Amino acid sequence: MDISDLNTALGEPLLDSLTFLNEVAGRYPDAISFAAGRPVEDFYDVRDLVGHLHRYQEFLATELGRSEQQIMRTLFQYGRTKGVIHELIARYLEADEGIVVDPESIVVTVGAQEAMYLVVRALCRDERDVALAVSPTYMGFTGAARLAGMRVLPVASGPLGVDLDDLRSQVRSTRRLGLRPRCLYVVPDFSNPTGITLDVATRRRLLDVARDEDLLLVEDNPYGLFTGRGDRLPTLKALDREQRVVYLESFAKTTLPGARVGFVVADQRVTGDGRNPGLFADELAKIKSMVTVNTSPLAQAVVAGQLLENDFSLARANARSIAVYRRNLDLLLDGLRERFSGSDVPEVGWNTPTGGFFVVLTLPFTVDDALLERSAREHGVLWTPMRHFYTDSQGGCHQLRLSCSTLTPQEIETGLDRLAAFVAAQLEPAGG
Ligand SMILES: Cc1ncc(COP(=O)(O)O)c(C=O)c1O
């Protein structure tokens, strides 16, 4: 079999990124890892899973009046394509996000990753359809779009998280080439990989540009609850009055990644072909029915139980984890200041996100996969080269991403000492 006979995306380095990064981490198990953007594991307990299942079972019986046989069927059988916990998710969205949506516009997915794939697959009619994405971009979106046959064109993030002039000019130049920009993918809160958050004025202006340019916004929000020192800001979806925003969320960070549950809110009206207007969510469900059939009802039940036990507030359910993320981000930023401020290392810089998992470090030398290997082997510290998040070959070549979500304070201190030693070794004159 020749790779050139397979889906063209399979030949692209992007699709090897995650495997490569996991493989390096696997080879150096004793290294301190600032690489993975995983949730903290300290509060997981198998008994909670059982508790969540029982709480959902009880809800079905007492609040929805379902018979034992109906409950068994809900948990054990194939289920509704759009999911079975959509009404509970709608209540969560209202409680924590101030987003009010018809539960019918929600599709429960196998992680946010499936939601991304469904959206790009639906938006791609032919090779003229392209996706725009704020760059640097979470590679899960770029990969999903490429597999769906869509090119991904970068829009600069700039100091505000999205450069609206660049967005306008990308939309217009793309159209002049006869292409159709179908959406802009954006992570407005504590973005992966940059940690940047869009301020409220920028969110409103982005919605204005989307309206003026007739563009759909795909908002991905896995980290919004993890505020550090700032206040929570309204999501684009909460500000959206015109169904401009397709909203994606993941329960990976707020419930557990192993459940593989996420969802998409797609309340856009789909018309044409003489049909009665339907919801974009129903078109996504058609694709889902041919990809994963339905999201595991057991996994949905675990999420549902957690929502029910916490008055539909994931902010409340995650209070302990949020405190860990805040502490760790503060320790990381303080630790960077202690080790890299001052005249010894004037060319080392970093951004200062106000929450989430990620910080970007800028260095005066080229940062690539070979250097990551050396860092792991010689200094026992892992991180992620930022170039994995760019679609062009030059982007991010002096930057690396640090994630601090799963580390203990001691690991952060030791990891930063190792990072400082690694940076110092790169700055030493050759042969010195
Ligand atoms: C921006 C972003 N979107 C989506 C995901 C993946 O979500 P899920 O695990 O639900 O597929 C991640 C995971 O790291 C992410 O950083």
Short mmCIF file of C-alpha atoms and ligand atoms in Angstrom, two decimals, residues 18 36-39 109-116 137-141 185-187 189-193 220-223 248-253 256-258 260-263 357-358 389 401, ligand 1:
data_model
loop_
_atom_site.label_atom_id
_atom_site.label_comp_id
_atom_site.label_asym_id
_atom_site.label_seq_id
_atom_site.Cartn_x
_atom_site.Cartn_y
_atom_site.Cartn_z
CA LEU A 18 0.45 13.60 19.09
CA ALA A 36 0.62 17.14 28.68
CA GLY A 37 -2.48 19.31 29.11
CA ARG A 38 -4.16 16.75 31.33
CA PRO A 39 -6.50 17.38 34.26
CA THR A 109 -20.25 13.67 21.26
CA VAL A 110 -17.32 11.35 21.89
CA GLY A 111 -15.18 14.14 23.31
CA ALA A 112 -14.96 17.61 21.83
CA GLN A 113 -12.74 15.98 19.23
CA GLU A 114 -15.70 14.27 17.59
CA ALA A 115 -17.66 17.53 17.74
CA MET A 116 -14.88 19.26 15.77
CA THR A 137 -4.12 26.39 16.69
CA TYR A 138 -5.00 23.33 18.75
CA MET A 139 -3.84 20.49 16.50
CA GLY A 140 -7.02 18.45 17.10
CA PHE A 141 -8.97 20.99 15.06
CA TYR A 185 -12.06 28.23 14.93
CA VAL A 186 -11.19 30.05 18.15
CA VAL A 187 -10.53 29.16 21.81
CA ASP A 189 -10.64 31.33 27.13
CA PHE A 190 -7.13 30.29 28.21
CA SER A 191 -6.42 29.01 24.75
CA ASN A 192 -4.51 25.87 23.98
CA PRO A 193 -1.63 26.43 23.21
CA ASP A 220 -14.07 25.67 21.66
CA ASN A 221 -14.20 26.08 25.45
CA PRO A 222 -12.53 23.28 27.41
CA TYR A 223 -10.73 25.56 29.91
CA LEU A 248 -18.03 23.10 21.61
CA GLU A 249 -17.25 21.83 25.08
CA SER A 250 -15.44 18.90 26.56
CA PHE A 251 -16.11 17.08 29.84
CA ALA A 252 -12.54 15.76 29.70
CA LYS A 253 -11.13 18.40 32.01
CA LEU A 256 -12.75 12.89 33.38
CA PRO A 257 -11.01 12.35 30.05
CA GLY A 258 -11.62 8.60 30.17
CA ARG A 260 -14.76 10.66 26.37
CA VAL A 261 -17.79 12.95 26.47
CA GLY A 262 -18.15 16.38 24.95
CA PHE A 263 -20.90 18.22 23.11
CA PHE A 357 -3.12 25.27 31.98
CA PHE A 358 -0.68 26.87 29.53
CA PHE A 389 0.53 24.22 16.60
CA ARG A 401 4.48 25.48 25.61
C1 LIG B 1 -8.64 23.31 22.79
C2 LIG B 1 -9.01 21.88 23.00
N1 LIG B 1 -10.12 21.41 22.43
C3 LIG B 1 -10.49 20.13 22.58
C4 LIG B 1 -9.74 19.25 23.33
C5 LIG B 1 -10.10 17.77 23.39
O1 LIG B 1 -11.25 17.53 24.03
P1 LIG B 1 -11.75 16.02 24.19
O2 LIG B 1 -10.78 15.30 25.06
O3 LIG B 1 -13.09 16.19 24.80
O4 LIG B 1 -11.83 15.41 22.83
C6 LIG B 1 -8.58 19.69 23.95
C7 LIG B 1 -7.76 18.75 24.72
O5 LIG B 1 -6.66 18.93 25.09
C8 LIG B 1 -8.21 21.04 23.77
O6 LIG B 1 -7.09 21.54 24.33
#
